[in-house]
Coordinates of C-alpha atoms and ligand atoms in Angstrom, one line a residue:
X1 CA -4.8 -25.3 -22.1
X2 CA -6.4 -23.4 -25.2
X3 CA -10.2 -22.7 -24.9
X4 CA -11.8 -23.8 -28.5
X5 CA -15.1 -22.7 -29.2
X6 CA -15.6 -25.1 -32.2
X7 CA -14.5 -28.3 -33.0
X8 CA -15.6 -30.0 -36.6
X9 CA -14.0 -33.8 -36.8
X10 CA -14.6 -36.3 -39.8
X11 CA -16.6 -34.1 -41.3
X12 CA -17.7 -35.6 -44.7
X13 CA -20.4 -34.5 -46.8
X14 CA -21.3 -35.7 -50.7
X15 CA -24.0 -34.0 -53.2
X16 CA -24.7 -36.7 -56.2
X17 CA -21.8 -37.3 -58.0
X18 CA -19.3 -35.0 -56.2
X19 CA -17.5 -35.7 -52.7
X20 CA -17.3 -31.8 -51.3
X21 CA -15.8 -32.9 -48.0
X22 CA -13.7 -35.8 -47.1
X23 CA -13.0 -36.2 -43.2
X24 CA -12.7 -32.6 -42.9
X25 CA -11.0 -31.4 -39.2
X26 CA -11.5 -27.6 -37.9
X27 CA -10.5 -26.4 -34.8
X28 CA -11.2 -22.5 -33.6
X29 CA -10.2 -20.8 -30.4
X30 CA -12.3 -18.6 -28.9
X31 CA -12.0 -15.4 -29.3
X32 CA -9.9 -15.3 -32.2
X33 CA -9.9 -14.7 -36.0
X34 CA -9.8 -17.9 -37.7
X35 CA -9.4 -18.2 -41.8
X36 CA -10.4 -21.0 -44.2
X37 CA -8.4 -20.8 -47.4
X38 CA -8.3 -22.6 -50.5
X39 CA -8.7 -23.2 -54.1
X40 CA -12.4 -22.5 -55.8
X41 CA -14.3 -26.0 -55.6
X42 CA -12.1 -26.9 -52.6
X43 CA -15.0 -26.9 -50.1
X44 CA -15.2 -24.2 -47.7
X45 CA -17.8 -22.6 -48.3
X46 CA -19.7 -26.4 -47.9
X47 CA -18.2 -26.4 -44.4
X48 CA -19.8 -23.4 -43.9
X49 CA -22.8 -24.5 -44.5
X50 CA -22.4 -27.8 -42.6
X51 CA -21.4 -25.9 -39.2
X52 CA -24.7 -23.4 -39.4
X53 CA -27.2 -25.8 -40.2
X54 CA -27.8 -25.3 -44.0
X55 CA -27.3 -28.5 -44.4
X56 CA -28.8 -30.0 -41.2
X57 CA -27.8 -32.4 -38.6
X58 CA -28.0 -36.3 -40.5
X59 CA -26.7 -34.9 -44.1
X60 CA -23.1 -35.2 -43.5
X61 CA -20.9 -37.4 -41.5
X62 CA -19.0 -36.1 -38.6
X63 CA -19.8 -34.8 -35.2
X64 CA -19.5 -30.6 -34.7
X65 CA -18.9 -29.1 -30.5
X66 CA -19.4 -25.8 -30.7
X67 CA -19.1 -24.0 -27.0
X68 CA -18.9 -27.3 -25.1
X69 CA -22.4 -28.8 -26.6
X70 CA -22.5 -31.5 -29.4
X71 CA -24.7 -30.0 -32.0
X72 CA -27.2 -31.8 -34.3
X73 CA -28.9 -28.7 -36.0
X74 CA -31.9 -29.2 -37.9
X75 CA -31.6 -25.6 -39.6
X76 CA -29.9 -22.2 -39.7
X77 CA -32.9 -21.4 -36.6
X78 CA -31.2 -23.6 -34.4
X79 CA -27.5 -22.9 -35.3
X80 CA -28.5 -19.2 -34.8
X81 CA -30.1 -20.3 -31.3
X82 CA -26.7 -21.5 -30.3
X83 CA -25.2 -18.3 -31.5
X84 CA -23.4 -19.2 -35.4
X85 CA -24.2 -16.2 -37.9
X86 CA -23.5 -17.0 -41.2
X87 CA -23.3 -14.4 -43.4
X88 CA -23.3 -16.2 -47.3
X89 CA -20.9 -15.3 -50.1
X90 CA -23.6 -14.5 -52.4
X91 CA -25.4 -12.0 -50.5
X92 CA -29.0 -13.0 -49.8
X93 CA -31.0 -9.6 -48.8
X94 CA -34.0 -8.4 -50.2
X95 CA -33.2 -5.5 -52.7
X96 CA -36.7 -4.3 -53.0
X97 CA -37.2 -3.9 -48.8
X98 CA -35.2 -1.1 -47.1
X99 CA -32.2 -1.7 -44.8
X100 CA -33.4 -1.6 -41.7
X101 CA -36.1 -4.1 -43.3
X102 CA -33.6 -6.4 -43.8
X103 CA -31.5 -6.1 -41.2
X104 CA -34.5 -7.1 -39.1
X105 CA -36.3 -9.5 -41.4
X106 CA -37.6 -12.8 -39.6
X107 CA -36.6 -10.8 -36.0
X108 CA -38.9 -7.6 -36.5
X109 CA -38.8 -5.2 -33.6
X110 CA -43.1 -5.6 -33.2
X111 CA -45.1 -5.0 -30.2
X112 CA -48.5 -6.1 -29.8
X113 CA -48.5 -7.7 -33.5
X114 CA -47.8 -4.6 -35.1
X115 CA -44.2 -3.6 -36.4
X116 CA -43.0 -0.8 -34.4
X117 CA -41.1 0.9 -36.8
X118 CA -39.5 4.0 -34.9
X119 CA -37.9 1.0 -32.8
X120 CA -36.7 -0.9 -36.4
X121 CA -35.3 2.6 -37.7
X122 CA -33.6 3.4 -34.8
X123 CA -32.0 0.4 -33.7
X124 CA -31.1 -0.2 -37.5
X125 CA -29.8 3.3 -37.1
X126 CA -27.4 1.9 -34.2
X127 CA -26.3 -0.9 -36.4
X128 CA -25.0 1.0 -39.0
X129 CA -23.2 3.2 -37.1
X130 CA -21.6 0.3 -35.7
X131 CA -20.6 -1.1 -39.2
X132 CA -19.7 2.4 -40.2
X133 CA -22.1 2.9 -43.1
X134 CA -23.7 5.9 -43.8
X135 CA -27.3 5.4 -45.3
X136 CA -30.4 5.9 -44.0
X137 CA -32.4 3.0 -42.4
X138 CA -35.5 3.4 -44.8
X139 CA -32.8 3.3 -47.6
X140 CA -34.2 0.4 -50.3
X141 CA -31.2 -2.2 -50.6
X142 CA -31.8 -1.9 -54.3
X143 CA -30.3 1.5 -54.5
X144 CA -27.2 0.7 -52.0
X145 CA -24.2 -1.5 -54.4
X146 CA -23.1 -4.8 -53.0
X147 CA -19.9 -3.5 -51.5
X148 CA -22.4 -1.5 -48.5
X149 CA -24.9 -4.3 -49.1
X150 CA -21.9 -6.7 -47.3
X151 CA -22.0 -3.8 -44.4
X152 CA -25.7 -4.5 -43.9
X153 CA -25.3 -8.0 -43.6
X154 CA -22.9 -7.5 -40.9
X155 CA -25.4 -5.5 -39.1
X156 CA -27.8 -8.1 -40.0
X157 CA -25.6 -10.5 -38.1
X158 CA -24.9 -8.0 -35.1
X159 CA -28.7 -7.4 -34.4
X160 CA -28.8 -11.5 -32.7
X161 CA -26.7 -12.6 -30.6
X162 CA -24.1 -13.5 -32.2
X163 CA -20.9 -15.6 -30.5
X164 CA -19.3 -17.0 -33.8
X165 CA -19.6 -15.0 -37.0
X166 CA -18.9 -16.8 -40.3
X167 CA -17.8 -14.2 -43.0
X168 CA -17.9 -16.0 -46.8
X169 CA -15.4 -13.7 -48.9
X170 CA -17.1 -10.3 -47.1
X171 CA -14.6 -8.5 -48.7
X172 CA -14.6 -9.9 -52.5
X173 CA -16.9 -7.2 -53.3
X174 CA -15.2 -4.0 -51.6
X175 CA -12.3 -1.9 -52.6
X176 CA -9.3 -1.7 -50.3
X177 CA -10.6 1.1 -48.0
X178 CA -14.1 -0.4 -47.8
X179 CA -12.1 -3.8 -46.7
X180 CA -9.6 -1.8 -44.2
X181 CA -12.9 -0.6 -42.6
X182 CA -14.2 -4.0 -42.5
X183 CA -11.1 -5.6 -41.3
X184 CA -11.3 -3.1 -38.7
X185 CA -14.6 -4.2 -37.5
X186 CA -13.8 -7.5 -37.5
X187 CA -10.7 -6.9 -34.8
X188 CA -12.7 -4.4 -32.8
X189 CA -15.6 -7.6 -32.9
X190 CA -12.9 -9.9 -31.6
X191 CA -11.9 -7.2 -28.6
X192 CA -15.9 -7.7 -27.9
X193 CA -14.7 -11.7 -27.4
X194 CA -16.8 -12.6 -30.9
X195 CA -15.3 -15.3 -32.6
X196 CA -14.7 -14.9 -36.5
X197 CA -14.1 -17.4 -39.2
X198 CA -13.6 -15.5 -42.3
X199 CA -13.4 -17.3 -45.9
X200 CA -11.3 -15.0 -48.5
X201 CA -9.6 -15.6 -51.3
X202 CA -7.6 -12.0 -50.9
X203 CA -4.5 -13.6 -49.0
X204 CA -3.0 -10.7 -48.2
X205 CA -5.8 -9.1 -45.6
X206 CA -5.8 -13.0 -44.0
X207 CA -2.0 -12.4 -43.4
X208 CA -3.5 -8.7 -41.9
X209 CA -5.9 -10.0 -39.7
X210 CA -6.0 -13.6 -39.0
X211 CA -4.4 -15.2 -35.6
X212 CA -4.7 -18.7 -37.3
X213 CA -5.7 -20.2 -40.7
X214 CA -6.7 -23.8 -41.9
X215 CA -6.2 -24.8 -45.3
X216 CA -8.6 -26.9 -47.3
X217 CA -7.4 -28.2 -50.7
X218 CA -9.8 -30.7 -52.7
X219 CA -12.3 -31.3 -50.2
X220 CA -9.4 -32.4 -47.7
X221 CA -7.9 -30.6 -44.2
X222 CA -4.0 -29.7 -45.1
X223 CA -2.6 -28.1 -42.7
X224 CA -3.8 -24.9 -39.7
X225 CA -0.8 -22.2 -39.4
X226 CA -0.6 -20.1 -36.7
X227 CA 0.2 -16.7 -37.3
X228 CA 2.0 -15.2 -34.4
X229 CA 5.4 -14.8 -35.0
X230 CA 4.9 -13.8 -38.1
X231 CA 6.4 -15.8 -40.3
X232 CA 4.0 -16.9 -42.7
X233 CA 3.8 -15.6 -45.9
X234 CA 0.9 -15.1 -48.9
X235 CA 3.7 -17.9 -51.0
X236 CA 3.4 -20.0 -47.9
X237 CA -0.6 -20.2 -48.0
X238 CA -0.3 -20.6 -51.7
X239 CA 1.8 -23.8 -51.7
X240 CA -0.2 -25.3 -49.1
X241 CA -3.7 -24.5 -51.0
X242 CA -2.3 -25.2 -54.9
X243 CA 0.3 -28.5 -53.5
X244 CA 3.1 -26.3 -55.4
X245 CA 4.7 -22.6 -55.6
X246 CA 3.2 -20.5 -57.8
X247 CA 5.9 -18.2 -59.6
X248 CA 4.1 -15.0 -61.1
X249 CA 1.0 -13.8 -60.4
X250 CA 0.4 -12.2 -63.9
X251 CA 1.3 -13.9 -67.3
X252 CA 3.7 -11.8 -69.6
X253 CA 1.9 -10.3 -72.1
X254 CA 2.9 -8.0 -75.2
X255 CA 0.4 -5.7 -76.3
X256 CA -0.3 -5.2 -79.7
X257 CA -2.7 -2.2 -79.9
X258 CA -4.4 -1.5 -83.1
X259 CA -7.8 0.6 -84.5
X260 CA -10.0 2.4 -82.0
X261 CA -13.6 0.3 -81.3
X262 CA -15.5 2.4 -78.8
X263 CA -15.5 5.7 -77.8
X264 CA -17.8 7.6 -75.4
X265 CA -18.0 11.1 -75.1
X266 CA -19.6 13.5 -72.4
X267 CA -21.5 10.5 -70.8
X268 CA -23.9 11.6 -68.6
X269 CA -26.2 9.6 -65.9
X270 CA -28.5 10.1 -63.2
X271 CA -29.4 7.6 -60.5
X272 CA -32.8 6.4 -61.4
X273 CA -34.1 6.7 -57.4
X274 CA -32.6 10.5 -57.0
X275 CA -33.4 11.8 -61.0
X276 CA -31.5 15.3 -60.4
X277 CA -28.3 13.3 -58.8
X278 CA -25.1 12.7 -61.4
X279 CA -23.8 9.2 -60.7
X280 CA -22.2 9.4 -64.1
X281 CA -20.6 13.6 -65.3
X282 CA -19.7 14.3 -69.1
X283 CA -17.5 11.0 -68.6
X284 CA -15.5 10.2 -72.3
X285 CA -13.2 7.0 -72.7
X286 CA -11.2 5.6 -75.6
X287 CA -11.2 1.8 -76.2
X288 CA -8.5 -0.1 -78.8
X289 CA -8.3 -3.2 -80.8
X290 CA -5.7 -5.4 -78.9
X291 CA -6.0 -3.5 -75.7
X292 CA -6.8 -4.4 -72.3
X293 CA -7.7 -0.5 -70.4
X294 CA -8.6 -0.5 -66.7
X295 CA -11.2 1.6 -64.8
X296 CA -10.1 2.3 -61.4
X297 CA -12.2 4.3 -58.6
X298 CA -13.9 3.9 -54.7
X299 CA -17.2 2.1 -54.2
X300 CA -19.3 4.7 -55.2
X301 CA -17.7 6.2 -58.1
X302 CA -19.8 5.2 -60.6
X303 CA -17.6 2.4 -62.2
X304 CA -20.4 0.0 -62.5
X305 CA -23.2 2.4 -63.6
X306 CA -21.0 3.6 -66.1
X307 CA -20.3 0.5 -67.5
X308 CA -24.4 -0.4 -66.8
X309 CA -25.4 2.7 -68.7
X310 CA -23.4 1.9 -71.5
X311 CA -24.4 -1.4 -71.7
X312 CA -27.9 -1.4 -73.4
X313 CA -29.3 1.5 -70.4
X314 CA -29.5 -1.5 -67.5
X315 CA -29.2 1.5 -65.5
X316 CA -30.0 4.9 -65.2
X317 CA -32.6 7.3 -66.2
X318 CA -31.8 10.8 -67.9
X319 CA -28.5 9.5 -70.0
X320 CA -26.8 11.9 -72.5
X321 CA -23.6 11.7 -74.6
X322 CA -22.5 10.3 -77.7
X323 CA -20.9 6.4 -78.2
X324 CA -18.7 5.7 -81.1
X325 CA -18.1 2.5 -82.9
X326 CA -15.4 2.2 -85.3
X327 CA -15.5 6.1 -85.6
X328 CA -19.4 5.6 -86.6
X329 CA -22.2 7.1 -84.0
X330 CA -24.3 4.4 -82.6
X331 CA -27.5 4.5 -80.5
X332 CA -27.5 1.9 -78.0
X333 CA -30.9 1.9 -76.8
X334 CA -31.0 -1.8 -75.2
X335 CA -29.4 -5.4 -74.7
X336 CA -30.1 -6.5 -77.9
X337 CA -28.1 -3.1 -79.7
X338 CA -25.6 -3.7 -77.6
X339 CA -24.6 -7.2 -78.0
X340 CA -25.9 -6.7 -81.8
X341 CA -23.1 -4.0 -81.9
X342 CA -20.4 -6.1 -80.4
X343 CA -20.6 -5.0 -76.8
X344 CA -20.8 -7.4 -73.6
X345 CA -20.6 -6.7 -70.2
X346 CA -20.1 -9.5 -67.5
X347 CA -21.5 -7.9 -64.4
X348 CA -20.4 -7.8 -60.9
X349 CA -23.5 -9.2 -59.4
X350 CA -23.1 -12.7 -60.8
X351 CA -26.3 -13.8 -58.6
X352 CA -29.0 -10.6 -59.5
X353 CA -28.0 -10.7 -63.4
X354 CA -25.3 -12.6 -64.4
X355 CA -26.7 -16.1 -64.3
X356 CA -29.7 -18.1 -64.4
X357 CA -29.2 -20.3 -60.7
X358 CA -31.5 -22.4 -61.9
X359 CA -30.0 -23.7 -65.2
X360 CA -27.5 -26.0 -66.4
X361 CA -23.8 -24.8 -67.1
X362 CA -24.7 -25.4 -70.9
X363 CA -27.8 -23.2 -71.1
X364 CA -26.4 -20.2 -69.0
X365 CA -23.1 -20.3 -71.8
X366 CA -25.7 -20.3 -74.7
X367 CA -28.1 -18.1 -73.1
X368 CA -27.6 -14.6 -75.1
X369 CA -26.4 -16.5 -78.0
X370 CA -29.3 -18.7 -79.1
X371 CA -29.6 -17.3 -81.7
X372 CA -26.9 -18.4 -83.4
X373 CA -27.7 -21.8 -82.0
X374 CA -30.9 -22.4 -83.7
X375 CA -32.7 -22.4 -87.0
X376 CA -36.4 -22.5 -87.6
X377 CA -36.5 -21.9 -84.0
X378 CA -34.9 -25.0 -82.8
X379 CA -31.7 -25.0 -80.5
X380 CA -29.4 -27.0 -81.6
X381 CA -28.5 -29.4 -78.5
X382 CA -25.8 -31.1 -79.6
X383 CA -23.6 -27.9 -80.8
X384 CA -24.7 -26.5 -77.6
X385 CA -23.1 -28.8 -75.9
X386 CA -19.9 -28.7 -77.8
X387 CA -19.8 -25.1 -76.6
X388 CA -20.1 -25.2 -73.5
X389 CA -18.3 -28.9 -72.9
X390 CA -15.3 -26.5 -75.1
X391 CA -15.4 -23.7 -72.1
X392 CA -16.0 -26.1 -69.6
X393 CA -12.2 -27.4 -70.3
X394 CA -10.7 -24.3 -71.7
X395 CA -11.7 -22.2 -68.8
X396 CA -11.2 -25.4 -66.3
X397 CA -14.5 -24.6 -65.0
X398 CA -15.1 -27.9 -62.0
X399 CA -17.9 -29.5 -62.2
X400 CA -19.0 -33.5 -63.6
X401 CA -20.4 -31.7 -66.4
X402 CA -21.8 -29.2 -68.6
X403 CA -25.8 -30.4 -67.5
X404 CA -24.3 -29.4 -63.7
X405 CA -26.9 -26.9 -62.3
X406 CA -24.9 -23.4 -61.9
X407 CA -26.3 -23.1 -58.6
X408 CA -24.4 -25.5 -57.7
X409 CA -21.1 -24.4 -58.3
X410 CA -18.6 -22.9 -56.1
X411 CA -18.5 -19.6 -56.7
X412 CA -15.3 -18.9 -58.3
X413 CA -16.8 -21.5 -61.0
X414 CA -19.7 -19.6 -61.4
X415 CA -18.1 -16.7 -62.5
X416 CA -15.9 -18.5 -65.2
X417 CA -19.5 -19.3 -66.8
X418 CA -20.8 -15.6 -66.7
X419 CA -17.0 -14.8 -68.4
X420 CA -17.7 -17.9 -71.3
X421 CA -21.5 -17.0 -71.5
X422 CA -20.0 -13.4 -72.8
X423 CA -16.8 -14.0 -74.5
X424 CA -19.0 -16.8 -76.8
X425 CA -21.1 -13.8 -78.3
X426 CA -17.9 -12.7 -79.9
X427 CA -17.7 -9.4 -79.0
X428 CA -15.6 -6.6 -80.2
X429 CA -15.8 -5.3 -76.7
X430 CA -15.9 -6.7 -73.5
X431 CA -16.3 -5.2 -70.4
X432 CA -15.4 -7.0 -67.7
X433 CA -16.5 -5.7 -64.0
X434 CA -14.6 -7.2 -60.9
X435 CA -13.7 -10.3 -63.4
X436 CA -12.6 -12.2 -61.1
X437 CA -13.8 -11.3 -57.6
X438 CA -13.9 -14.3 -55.2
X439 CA -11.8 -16.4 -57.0
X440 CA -8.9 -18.3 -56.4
X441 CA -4.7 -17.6 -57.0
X442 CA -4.3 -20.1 -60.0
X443 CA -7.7 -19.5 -61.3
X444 CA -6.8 -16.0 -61.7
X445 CA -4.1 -16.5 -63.6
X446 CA -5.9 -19.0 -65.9
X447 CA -8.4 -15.6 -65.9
X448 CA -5.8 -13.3 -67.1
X449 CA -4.0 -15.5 -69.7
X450 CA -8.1 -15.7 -70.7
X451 CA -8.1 -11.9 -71.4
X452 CA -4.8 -11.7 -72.7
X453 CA -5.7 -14.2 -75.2
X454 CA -9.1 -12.0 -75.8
X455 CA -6.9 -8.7 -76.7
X456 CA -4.5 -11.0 -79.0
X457 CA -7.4 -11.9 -81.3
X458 CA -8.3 -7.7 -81.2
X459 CA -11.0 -7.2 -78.6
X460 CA -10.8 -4.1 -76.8
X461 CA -11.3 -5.4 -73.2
X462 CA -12.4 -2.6 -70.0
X463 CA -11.5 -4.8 -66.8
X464 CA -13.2 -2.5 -64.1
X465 CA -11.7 -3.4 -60.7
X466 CA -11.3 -2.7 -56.8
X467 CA -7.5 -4.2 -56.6
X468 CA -5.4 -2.0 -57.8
X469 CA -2.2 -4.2 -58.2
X470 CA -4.6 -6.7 -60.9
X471 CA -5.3 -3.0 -62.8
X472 CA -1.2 -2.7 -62.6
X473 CA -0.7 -6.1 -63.6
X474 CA -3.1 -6.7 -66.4
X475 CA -4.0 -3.4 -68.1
X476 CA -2.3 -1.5 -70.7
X477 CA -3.6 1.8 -69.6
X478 CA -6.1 2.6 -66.8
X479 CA -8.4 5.7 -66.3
X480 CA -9.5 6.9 -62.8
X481 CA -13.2 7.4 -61.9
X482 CA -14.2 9.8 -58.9
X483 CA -17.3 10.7 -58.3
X484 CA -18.6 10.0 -61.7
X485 CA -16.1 12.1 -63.6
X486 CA -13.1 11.1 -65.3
X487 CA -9.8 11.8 -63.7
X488 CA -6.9 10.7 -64.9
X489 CA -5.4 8.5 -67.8
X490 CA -2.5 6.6 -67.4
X491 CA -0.5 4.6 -69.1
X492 CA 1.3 1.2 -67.8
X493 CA 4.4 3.0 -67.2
X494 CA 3.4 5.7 -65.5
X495 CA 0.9 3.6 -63.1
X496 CA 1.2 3.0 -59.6
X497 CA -0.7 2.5 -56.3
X498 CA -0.3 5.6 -55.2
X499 CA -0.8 7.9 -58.4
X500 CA -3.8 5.6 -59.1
X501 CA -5.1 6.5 -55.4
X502 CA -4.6 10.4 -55.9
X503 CA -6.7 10.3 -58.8
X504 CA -9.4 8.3 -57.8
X505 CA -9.5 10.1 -54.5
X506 CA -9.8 13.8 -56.5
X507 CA -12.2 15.9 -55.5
X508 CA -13.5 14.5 -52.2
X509 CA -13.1 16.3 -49.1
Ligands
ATP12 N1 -25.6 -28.1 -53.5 C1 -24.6 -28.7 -54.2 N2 -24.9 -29.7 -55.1 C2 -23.9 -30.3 -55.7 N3 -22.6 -29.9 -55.6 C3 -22.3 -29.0 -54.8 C4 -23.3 -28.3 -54.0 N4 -22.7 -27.3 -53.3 C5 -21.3 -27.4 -53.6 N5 -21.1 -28.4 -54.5 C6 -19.8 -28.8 -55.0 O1 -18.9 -29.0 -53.9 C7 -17.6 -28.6 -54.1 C8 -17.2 -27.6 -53.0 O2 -17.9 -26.4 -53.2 P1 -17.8 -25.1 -52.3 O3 -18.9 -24.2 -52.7 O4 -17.8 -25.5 -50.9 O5 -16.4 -24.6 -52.7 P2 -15.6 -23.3 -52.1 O6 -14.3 -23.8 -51.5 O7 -16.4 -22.5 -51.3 O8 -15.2 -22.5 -53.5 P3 -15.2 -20.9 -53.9 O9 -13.9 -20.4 -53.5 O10 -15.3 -21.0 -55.4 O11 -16.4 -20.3 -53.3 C9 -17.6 -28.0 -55.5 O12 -17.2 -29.0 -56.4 C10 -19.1 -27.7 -55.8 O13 -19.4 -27.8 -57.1
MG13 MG1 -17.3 -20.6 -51.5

């Protein structure tokens, strides 16, 4: 007889206009390592939400066991009473407290009314040895990226007691050798007896780690797979989340590589919470009309701040170097030169800058662009709308339409608007950072065939990214970041995993 922790039957759950879930079933063991797949939109992360009590107990249909006890939660409190730690896809910490803050938040180590805070800082200490991250407790989550922000959530969840831990995407954000570690974590948290569900869109570490896997396709239950034995593959898991086989994974593309746009010489940076600390060293890059270069480097290397710095100063203090357009020297000194100039940059951190949660699809697309939109200081609505209704189809963004709340969104949908809000201020340069991060097998394609099309009409495009083989697959040429400095330089032919890896790995001990 298996021993199942959780059982979710029926479960069927509807937000105005859209059905999310449609008689979902789920079924874990305990104990194991259990793995939601599917498309962007298809519901998962909705399940989620249903099992821990974000959306409570008379909101959906259904009926949840979870460790032998029907449960009818009335909040994430009571789901975490019963021992479910959720830990969201869109990180929620507080970047301005530090991590042991947050690891501790709303469960603060106090005695007699006051916080002790030796107790937070050392047991936070514990916890991150445990997680294997090495920052101080008193460390502000501000100054930590969102790949170790992922690590404090973990320790987040390992400070209650947890006896199912639900991962959304935890390792979208991280590079390979970030997610090794965290896969690692994970197995030696099942040894402990945890259960895991884990949500990823990165099919190949589900194949790594997973002892089952339930597939979800349009709101809908397909099919579990068990994974002993070994015979399921990442085309397997495909088929069953698309309803057909996917044959490439890349669209064929044939460069054609004109004028240079940007160059950057000798680009310096220092991290604006240690001034005398180099994130960025004497960096110098070389962008092309028509061409797609990749930046490749570790969490920590400075890919983002590089881009960041370049982008208007969004980050940094102490910046030095020269930036060329077309041959010409230009002084970027904010947003406004940069996008004036040409130059957009889709962040990373879709939820901190990328989009405005609260607005409509149509407003987040228009958002930098106004401009353009109006005269005597009105927006025009209806062109708006066009717009956005014209990238809601060509980027096949889901949702009932363009006046949908971006909040709402799944998140792979999300980051298609921060890509259309960027690539409609026409820019001679885009630079694109983890472009497409949590999302889905087929909307990735659609995503690269989008930034193909983007260095066809002569954009120089910078995709900055953690998996190597979308570098190899998309980019013309890719340089190597370590430790803020330039490394290497290589051209599609001469790329691959490995000489990517000894470059970006140059010059650490
Ligand atoms: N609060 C909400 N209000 C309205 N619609 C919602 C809400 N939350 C989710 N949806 C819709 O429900 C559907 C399922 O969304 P969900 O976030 O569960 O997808 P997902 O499988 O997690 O996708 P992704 O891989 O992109 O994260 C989507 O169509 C989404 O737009
Ligand atoms: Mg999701």
């Amino acid at each position: 007889m298996t021993d199942d922790i959780l059982h979710m039957r029926g479960i069927t759950k509807t937000f105005p206009g859209v059905r999310a879930l449609h008689e979902v079933s789920l079924s874990v063991r305990r104990g194991e390592i259990h793995a939601i797949c599917g498309e962007n939109g298809a519901g998962k992360s909705t399940l989620m939400k249903v099992l821990s009590g974000v959306y409570p107990f008379g909101s959906y249909e259904g009926r949840i066991e979870f460790d032998g006890e029907l449960c009818r939660f009335g909040g994430i409190k009571d789901s975490e009473d019963a021992g479910i730690v959720i830990i969201h896809q869109e990180l929620a910490l507080c970047p301005q407290l530090s991590i042991a803050e947050n690891i501790f938040l709303g469960n603060e180590r106090a005695s007699r009314g006051l916080i002790d805070w030796n107790r937070t800082n050392h047991q936070a200490g514990e916890l991150l040895r445990r997680v294997g991250l090495e920052e101080s407790p008193v460390t502000q989550v501000a100054d930590i990226g969102v790949g170790k922000q992922q690590l404090v959530e973990i320790a987040k969840a390992l400070s209650k007691k947890v006896k199912l831990l639900i991962l959304d995407e935890p390792t979208a954000a991280l590079n390979d050798q970030d997610s090794a570690h965290l896969l690692d974590l994970l197995r030696g948290l099942r040894d402990e007896g945890i259960t895991c569900v884990i949500i990823s869109h990165k099919l190949n570490e589900i194949i790594d780690i997973a002892d089952s896997i339930t597939i979800i396709r349009d709101g809908q239950t397909i099919e579990t797979l068990e994974m002993a034995g070994g015979q399921v593959t990442e085309d397997r898991i495909i088929s069953g989340m698309v309803g057909r086989d996917l044959d490439h994974r890349f669209p064929p593309h044939e460069p054609n590589i004109g004028e240079e746009v940007l160059r950057i010489e000798d680009w310096t940076v220092h991290s604006p919470s240690q001034p005398d600390r180099q994130v960025v060293s004497k960096a110098g890059l070389t962008l092309r009309r028509g061409e797609i270069v990749g930046l490749a480097g570790l969490m920590g290397a400075g890919r983002t701040e590089l881009a960041m710095s370049l982008f208007g100063r969004t980050y940094g203090v102490g910046i030095s170097g020269r930036v060329y357009k077309e041959g010409r020297e230009v002084h970027i000194r904010n947003v406004q030169d940069a996008v004036k100039l040409g130059i957009a940059y889709a962040t990373e951190d879709r939820k901190r800058y990328g989009l405005n949660l609260i607005e409509d699809i149509k407003r987040n697309i228009s958002s930098v662009s106004l401009g353009r939109l109006s005269r005597n200081g009105w927006v025009n609505e209806n062109e708006e709308y066009r717009v956005a209704d014209q990238f809601r189809r060509s980027m096949n963004i889901k949702a009932p339409s363009v006046q949908s709340v971006v909040g709402k969104l799944s998140g792979g949908n999300q980051q298609k608007v921060v890509l259309s809000k960027w690539i409609y201020t026409d820019p001679d340069v885009l630079i694109l950072d983890e472009p497409t991060r949590g999302i889905d097998v087929g909307a990735k394609y659609e995503i690269y065939t989008i930034i193909n099309q983007l260095a066809d009409e002569g954009k120089a495009v910078l995709v900055i990214s953690s998996e190597l083989p979308e570098l190899l697959g998309l980019c013309d040429r890719i340089y190597t970041l370590s430790q803020g400095r330039i490394t290497g330089e290589l051209p599609r032919e001469e790329a691959t995993q490995e000489r990517l890896m000894y470059h970006m790995t140059m010059g650490q001990e």
